[in-house]
Every structure is written in C-alpha cells, then in structure tokens.
Amino acid sequence: MKINTLPRGGFAERHIGPGEMETAAMLEAIGVSSLDRLIEETIPAAIRLKKPLDLPPAQTEDEYLRRTAQIASRNKVFKSYIGQGYYDTIVPGVIRRNILENPGWYTQYTPYQAEIAQGRLEALLNFQTMVTDLTGMEIANASLLDESTAAAEAMAMQFALRTNKEANAYFVSDDIFPQTLDVLKTRAASLGVTLLQGDHRSAELHGRMFGAVVQYPAGNGEVHDYSDFSARCHEEGIKLSVIADLMSLAVLRPPSEFGADVVVGSTQRFGVPMNFGGPHAAYFATREAYKRAIPGRIIGVSVDAEGKPAMRMALQTREQHIRREKATSNICTAQALLAIMAGMYAVYHGPDGIKAIALRIHGLAAALSEALERLGYRQLNPSFFDTLCIDAGQLKESIHKDAVDNELNFRYFDNSLVSISLDETTTREDLELIIAIFARVAGRRAEEAVPAAEVEARIPASLQRAGKLLEHPVFSRHHSEHEMLRYIKSLENKDLSLTHSMIPLGSCTMKLNATTEMLPVTWPEFCNIHPFAPTDQVGGYMQLIGELDKALCEITGFAAFSFQPNSGAQGEYAGLMVIREYHRDRGEAGRDVVLIPSSAHGTNPASATIAGLKVVVVRCDENGNIDVPDLKEKAAAHSDSLAALMVTYPSTHGVFEERIIEICSVIHEHGGQVYMDGANMNAQVGLTSPGLIGADVCHLNLHKTFCIPHGGGGPGMGPIGVAEHLVPYLPGHPALPPAGEKAIHAVSAAPWGSAGILVISHAYIRMMGAGGLTDATRYAILNANYLKARLEKHYPILYAGRNGRVGHEMILDCRAFKASGVEVSDIAKRLMDYGFHAPTVSFPVAGTLMVEPTESEPQEELDRFCEAMIGIRAEIDEIAAEGNKTVNLLKMAPHTANVIASDQWDRPYARQKAAFPLDWVRDRKFWPSVSRINETYGDRNLMCTCPPPDSYS
Ligand SMILES: *Cc1c(COP(=O)(O)O)cnc(C)c1O
C-alpha cells in the first residue's frame, strides 16, 4: 500500500463553501460548462491578469500559527508607561472570551436590521449611556474611529455650526497629543481652516475663531481648570471642544460642568488592549441641540409594533448613506465591537469599581510623584491624574537606558522631560522598580523613597468630581460572573450573526472569518504593544505588516500602501487628500472637482466633501454602467479643475464594466487621477487588479475582502494603495521617522491604524496562497451566478454583463411588488422569520435588494436562502391575490415568539406559516426579539441613553 505523505488539503478548501460535487451541480444549474468558462464570460478579457499572483505558498492552519508565533516573539512586551492616549488595561476574562473572541459577537453586521440586532444595540446604548454619564454631556454617539479623528470630527462639527461664516480659525491648545495635532492639520487643510496654536491661559480669543480645543488632562498630564477659558470662548461665540481621558473623568469634574460643547476621546483603557494602535472605540459627546450635526452612528430607543421599547440607529438622515455629499461626516464602519467591550467593562465594574480603578491609578501616580520628589527630581505637574512629567535634566539618557534594561517604556520628550503614565495594571511592585531606576541613576538609595501606602489626592478640590456616576441599574446589576456571563449571552442570543446563517449583504462581503485567523489577535505579543513603542521592540509587527504590504501590492498592482486609515471611508479621505496634494505639488491646486457616478456608495461623495473637493455626479446608463458620453462631457467641461474620478469596480451594480480602461484614460487625459473604491475587491483578487485597470489609488476594506470580521459595525481597516507617482504623498505620522517633504499629515491617531487586526488579513493571504485567493474570487462569482440562476425566475435581476453573467453580487428588483403594497423593507423583515439577514436594502438602487453570497457559503446554505426568497415571492403573490395590503405575512413581519404564542390571534394567516414558513426553519428557528420597529417615532422622541428601568414594564 502506498501512502501519500504530502500535507493534507489546505485551508482554502475550508474557506471556500462549495466542494467538487456541488460545484458541478451549480455550474449545471447556471448552464455553463466549467468554472473557467464562467469566469471568461464574466470578466472582460482585456482586463484579466496574464499571470498568477506571485505570493508565498499556502500554509496549513497549523503551519501558519507556528510561524506566526515566531513572528510574534519578535515583539517585546515591555511595561508601557508611554501614555499619550494608550494605556495598558485588564480585559475582564468574561468579556474577552465571550465578546472579543466570540464569533456570535464579532461576525455581526452593522445593526441596520434592528429587530435581529437588539443585543448589540443595547450594548451600544450602554456605551452611549456610559459616555454621557462620565462626560456629563447630553448625547453621545456609538463610536468613532480613534481619539484624534474624533477631535477632527469635533472641529468639523464646530465649523459646520458656526454662525459667523467668515470665522475660519480654530484655536488649538499647545498641549494636546502630537498625533491629534497632526490629524487636525490634515482636516484643517481640507476644511480651509487655520489652526492657531497657543497656551489657553494667555491666548487672545477673537471672533474669527469658530472653535477651540483643549485636552483634559493636558498632553503632559497636567489637569487644568478650563472654566475661565471656557467662559472666554463663549463670550466670543467660540464653541469649545474638550479631548478628555474617560478614566480620569471618574474622578475629575466632568467637562460639561465647565461649559464644554463637545467632548471626545478614546475608550481604549476601558478593557480594550492597546493592540499597537487599535482597534479601539473613540467617543463623541455633545449637547442635544447639536444632535443633527453629530458624526457617526447614534443608537436610539423607539417602540416596536406592539408598543414595546426597541432600539435602532437614530437620526440616520445625517449620515452618508442617505445624505451623501451633505452628510455630517463620511463615517460608515466605526468601532462597534470595541465600543461594546468598553461599555461592558463599565457594566462589569460598575460605578464603584470604575471609581476605585481610577482612584487607585491616581493614588499610585501621587505616590510615585512624592517618591521621585523625595529623590530630588522635579515633577512639573502640580495637579495630575495618572501622568507625571519629570524634568530629568542631565539624567534623561541614563534613565532611558536603565528603563530599557528593565523592560520599561517611558515617554521621552525632545528636551529633558520624561513622562510616566500609570494605568490599571500598575502595581506597587511596578512603582518600586520605577523608583529603583530613578534612585540608581541619581546615585540615591531606593529605600529613601518607599511609596506611601496612603497619599493625598493631587487634584484640587474644585476639579474633583462630585456626585454619583453610572447610576443606571445596568451598571450595578451584573457583578457576579454568572450574572455577567448570562447578560452577555442574553444579548448575543438576540442577534443574528454568521454563526446562524449567511448574511448576503451586497457590497459588504460577509465571508468566513476563520477561527485560525482570529486566534493570534489576542496573543499578548500582539495586543499588549503600545503604538509608540520603540521600533526595536516591534520587529514582529514590522515583519507582519511588511509581508502584508508586499502581498497587497502584488494583489493590487500598486507600488506602496499606507495602513493608517481605519475604515474604507477613511481610506477614501486619505486617498483623496493624497491626490489633492499631488495636484498642489504640481502647481495645479485648482483641481478640486471629483466625478462620482450616481451609483456610488454614500461614503464616496461624503469623503470628497470632507477632503474639500466638489462633487459632480456622472449618470449611469440603463445597464447600470457609467454613462461614458456623460463622463466624457463632464470631464471635458471640468478639464482644468478635474481632480479625480471615484469609481467602484466591479460597479456597485455588480457588473464588470467593459469600458473601464477607456474610462480611466479619459480621466487621465483631462489631468485627473482615478480613485478606485476597492470595496468590491473580492471580485478582482487574482483575476484582475486596480493597477492593471488604470487606477492611481485604491482603498481595500480589509474587513470585507480580507476577512476581518465586521464586529457589528467595526472594527475595520481601509489601507490605501497607490501607484508609484503618488508614493511620496502618503500620510506621515509624528511617531514615525519624518516622512518626505511631500507627505500629507496623519489621517489616524496610530501610525498603522488598527494594527492589531492586520494579522487576520495576513493569515488569510498566507493560508490561501495565490491559488486559494484566486479561487475565492472564482467561487464568489460562481455562488453569485448560481443565486442568479435560481432566483431570476422569481425576481427580475436588474443588471448583468454582456453574457448575462453577474459579478460577485446582484440586484433583485422588488419595485413591481409595490402594486400589492409590498415594500422592499417588508421582504427584509419577512426574511427574519425564515432565519436570514436581509441583503442590502435600496442600495445602490431604491426598491431593490443587493445580494452578495461570497465564496464561503456552501450550496446547501445558498439553497436555503433561495427557498426563503422563493417562499416570500409566493407569499407576495398570495397578498396580491387576497388584496389585504395592511395585515399580511410581510407587513406584520417579523413575528416574535411573544406574538405567535399570544392567546389572541386575529390575523388572516396561520401562526404556523408565520413562524415556520418552511420545514427546515423549525430546526434552526431564530426568533426576532422585537416586532417591527417604528423608525420615525424614535427620531421624534429622541432617547439615546438607557431608558429608566420602569419603562420596560
Ligand atoms: C463598505 C463600502 C464603503 C465604506 O467602507 P467602510 O469601511 O464602511 O467605511 C465604501 N464603498 C463601498 C462600495 C462599500 O461597499
């Protein structure tokens, strides 16, 4: 007997749904002889890559983990006292295992289908409640990407709200973190705002300023009383934004009390690891009066069809997907999962716990200050929360060296200052080690400065927080681990995720997020690294990011990548700023028009606007393609001012436009650059590429094509790739060696954005190899065309390519059902009764559903989805025949267990049919936890914090 000893089938076979037999059956259903043939009929020959991707060979899951453990070991986990917005924290085990490492939470999508998302909506409402409580503000959103971009969003909101339209100056305190200043510079450039830096105590304020920003505690750790400054701002009509450390607010007077108009910051130290820069959730809180100007997602309480409280995203008319170029910001993907973790940290610890943690951090800092002063050091902050600023004079270098020898990182300024930020993990032993170093270097004995067991607070009474915090019962109810575990589980159970069924959201690529890809994310060598740790401690990260960079360049055909942008929309903004700078550098600063097809995703026009560019919309023809004559006409009309075209490929209609190369060259002829929105990269990898097509810049949604889970609305990563001529303009970062003169300022707080999740995409690429990645694309196209073959008899498919093929997604036209009173949203809600999440509703065409199966779904699941869709189609026909437009299976959907089990039943259809419309639904029933939610009620009666408990009875 001969035995094959080669490695057994690889990861690709598990990632890709259909096996050999299924593939054959699906090809037959489509009516095509082979997968190769299908691809030939789908992707125009002119844009096909001529040779396979040059990538390292595929590794098995086991090989990958072993090699990655070696890479990880090149990161040195030092104790971090660097601070500067990132602090070590203790992730409660029950949160780590049951949220961060739990696909029931991390594979959820943004809660657009609120009836099957009440769990995360409640968790996000807890987050908002926590933020409004600690900041003292009236309303908060459910996260932004990071502290620095949140500060930039605050500036943009203040700018939008200014009453004096001549006012274009923004006061920036000298003492904010450097990365935030850098991100503000980028945003100021696009807004046309002049930043005026100064000391808040002495700065002259005037009416040409529309806003001001200070940090609390300040960048060097000092806690200032901003009351006077705030009053002076308001006298001049200047709105004040405060960047505040959320943990400090448990002991400091909240910014609302000294008149802040906006408060922003990071929630990282609420139980979210530093992750070498991210992901973590930033928060944004303000006055209710500004609710319509707030950026990002806001969760609000409304009522369902039974009149019971139910949550959903509120005030969506502010957002990019509705408002497009007039949106309050371009935020789409935010940091939902991390916001959920931070909110749960407050639920876990409760008011007393949070206060105790904050007080202990402060106490240790005070004790350390005292000890260092006893050793003769000058500690410059008279009042502080967790950060000391020490003038080390001549001793700075010796301290630095001794600290490194002891595996400690402090923050070192250019002058003789050293700062030390303590955190939740700091112990008395840690203090003793720090003291020993400072003593040794000063030639003193550490015994002279034993930290006191009890110290006086170093916050003046006027700045101490009075009154209670986190008073809502949710923060006091779940303190035993059993209670906490069950609370987390009860919320998870309300939410439909990829652990239940396919989520066929077009344009969102809800593919498999493999467990092996996720495992390294929580390895300490990856997650316990400060983003500004010295380069020689992060060899593992540099190798990992380097390998990913190289692979993405090969896949896209680009010359270089920037990993700063934390979402696709941030990638768009970064890419457009790069293009803007390129034109300016060539003496063509007047190029400020961006052509955007009418079918574009809402973030495209929103990003163009925040990049300070003007949007001109290009029409689409009846086949869903860019109307080339219209494009040519508009490119010619704006030839002198053309900055760029933003184009999604394959188009948001799911079609590989044949004329894309011509389209790109038209733009180039008129001096513009081509920005490709890479959200649909899953239909390109290995078969074609943005570089080949002629794009100059492209973002990749690593949380779509490259397997980072969506986390219920984030995290994401939107790195941008650029062609050679744009490389010099890629964003720099103050924590990195100076970029070239042409580089734009930072677009994110951290130099590699949410570096901690890059390992997921790295794993995917390494385990798939060139062949597996290309197959993923081929199978994504197979699965989509199979759905088309099965569904087209029941739903008109809106667009297809020349050979009748769709790309990796397709649009089902539901507009004809309106005659029977059936809206596309009714179909979406009815799908919940069948156990499915709806496809994308009304994007890019109103009244339609866009379906994207991805390569990861096996035929069986695709069939179940088809049966559900076909079942609903039959129900629509029944409704049409019976003529009851208001009380029918679709209008009353979704059906909760409570409704089905009710003792009264007066509806003209059977309960069985409502709850178990198909046989297999019975086995896998997912019960929506609330009935249809009333959207408008919630916006009219806005409530964005946890409702008082009695309102539930
Ligand atoms: C998802 C998507 C975006 C936005 O990406 P985010 O990461 O959510 O900011 C932009 N364009 C298209 C076509 C998309 O599908």
Short mmCIF file of N, CA, C and O and ligand atoms in Angstrom, two decimals, residues 332-333 507 567-569 572 601 603 648 677 679 701 703-704, ligand 1:
data_model
loop_
_atom_site.label_atom_id
_atom_site.label_comp_id
_atom_site.label_asym_id
_atom_site.label_seq_id
_atom_site.Cartn_x
_atom_site.Cartn_y
_atom_site.Cartn_z
N CYS A 332 -18.82 55.34 8.14
CA CYS A 332 -19.68 54.19 7.85
C CYS A 332 -19.28 53.15 8.88
O CYS A 332 -19.81 53.12 9.98
N THR A 333 -18.27 52.32 8.59
CA THR A 333 -17.74 51.43 9.59
C THR A 333 -17.11 52.25 10.72
O THR A 333 -16.34 53.16 10.46
N SER A 507 -22.15 44.32 -1.34
CA SER A 507 -21.15 45.34 -1.10
C SER A 507 -20.45 45.19 0.25
O SER A 507 -19.55 45.95 0.55
N SER A 567 -10.88 52.63 8.18
CA SER A 567 -12.12 52.17 7.55
C SER A 567 -12.01 52.50 6.08
O SER A 567 -11.12 53.26 5.67
N GLY A 568 -12.93 51.94 5.32
CA GLY A 568 -12.95 52.26 3.90
C GLY A 568 -13.12 53.75 3.67
O GLY A 568 -12.41 54.37 2.87
N ALA A 569 -14.05 54.34 4.41
CA ALA A 569 -14.32 55.77 4.22
C ALA A 569 -13.08 56.60 4.57
O ALA A 569 -12.78 57.59 3.89
N GLU A 572 -10.82 56.46 1.70
CA GLU A 572 -11.23 57.38 0.63
C GLU A 572 -10.72 58.79 0.92
O GLU A 572 -10.16 59.46 0.06
N HIS A 601 -21.31 54.48 -3.64
CA HIS A 601 -21.60 54.35 -2.21
C HIS A 601 -21.60 55.74 -1.59
O HIS A 601 -20.83 56.61 -2.00
N THR A 603 -20.38 56.93 1.01
CA THR A 603 -19.11 57.45 1.56
C THR A 603 -18.32 58.20 0.50
O THR A 603 -17.56 59.11 0.84
N THR A 648 -16.14 52.56 -8.45
CA THR A 648 -16.15 51.26 -7.80
C THR A 648 -16.09 50.20 -8.88
O THR A 648 -16.79 50.31 -9.89
N ASP A 677 -12.64 52.74 -5.58
CA ASP A 677 -13.21 52.26 -4.33
C ASP A 677 -13.08 50.74 -4.36
O ASP A 677 -13.72 50.07 -5.16
N ALA A 679 -14.00 48.38 -2.41
CA ALA A 679 -14.90 47.55 -1.61
C ALA A 679 -15.26 46.26 -2.33
O ALA A 679 -15.57 45.26 -1.70
N ASN A 701 -11.07 47.39 1.75
CA ASN A 701 -11.75 47.15 3.02
C ASN A 701 -11.27 45.79 3.50
O ASN A 701 -11.78 44.76 3.05
N HIS A 703 -11.88 44.51 6.08
CA HIS A 703 -12.99 43.87 6.77
C HIS A 703 -14.04 43.37 5.79
O HIS A 703 -15.10 42.95 6.19
N LYS A 704 -13.77 43.44 4.53
CA LYS A 704 -14.67 42.79 3.58
C LYS A 704 -13.86 41.68 2.90
O LYS A 704 -13.91 40.54 3.31
C1 LIG B 1 -18.37 49.37 2.52
C2 LIG B 1 -18.19 50.32 1.44
C3 LIG B 1 -17.57 51.56 1.66
C4 LIG B 1 -17.26 52.10 3.03
O1 LIG B 1 -16.36 51.36 3.77
P1 LIG B 1 -16.30 51.49 5.35
O2 LIG B 1 -15.18 50.60 5.72
O3 LIG B 1 -17.60 51.04 5.89
O4 LIG B 1 -16.04 52.91 5.69
C5 LIG B 1 -17.31 52.34 0.57
N1 LIG B 1 -17.68 51.97 -0.68
C6 LIG B 1 -18.31 50.80 -0.91
C7 LIG B 1 -18.70 50.44 -2.31
C8 LIG B 1 -18.59 49.94 0.14
O5 LIG B 1 -19.24 48.81 -0.08
#
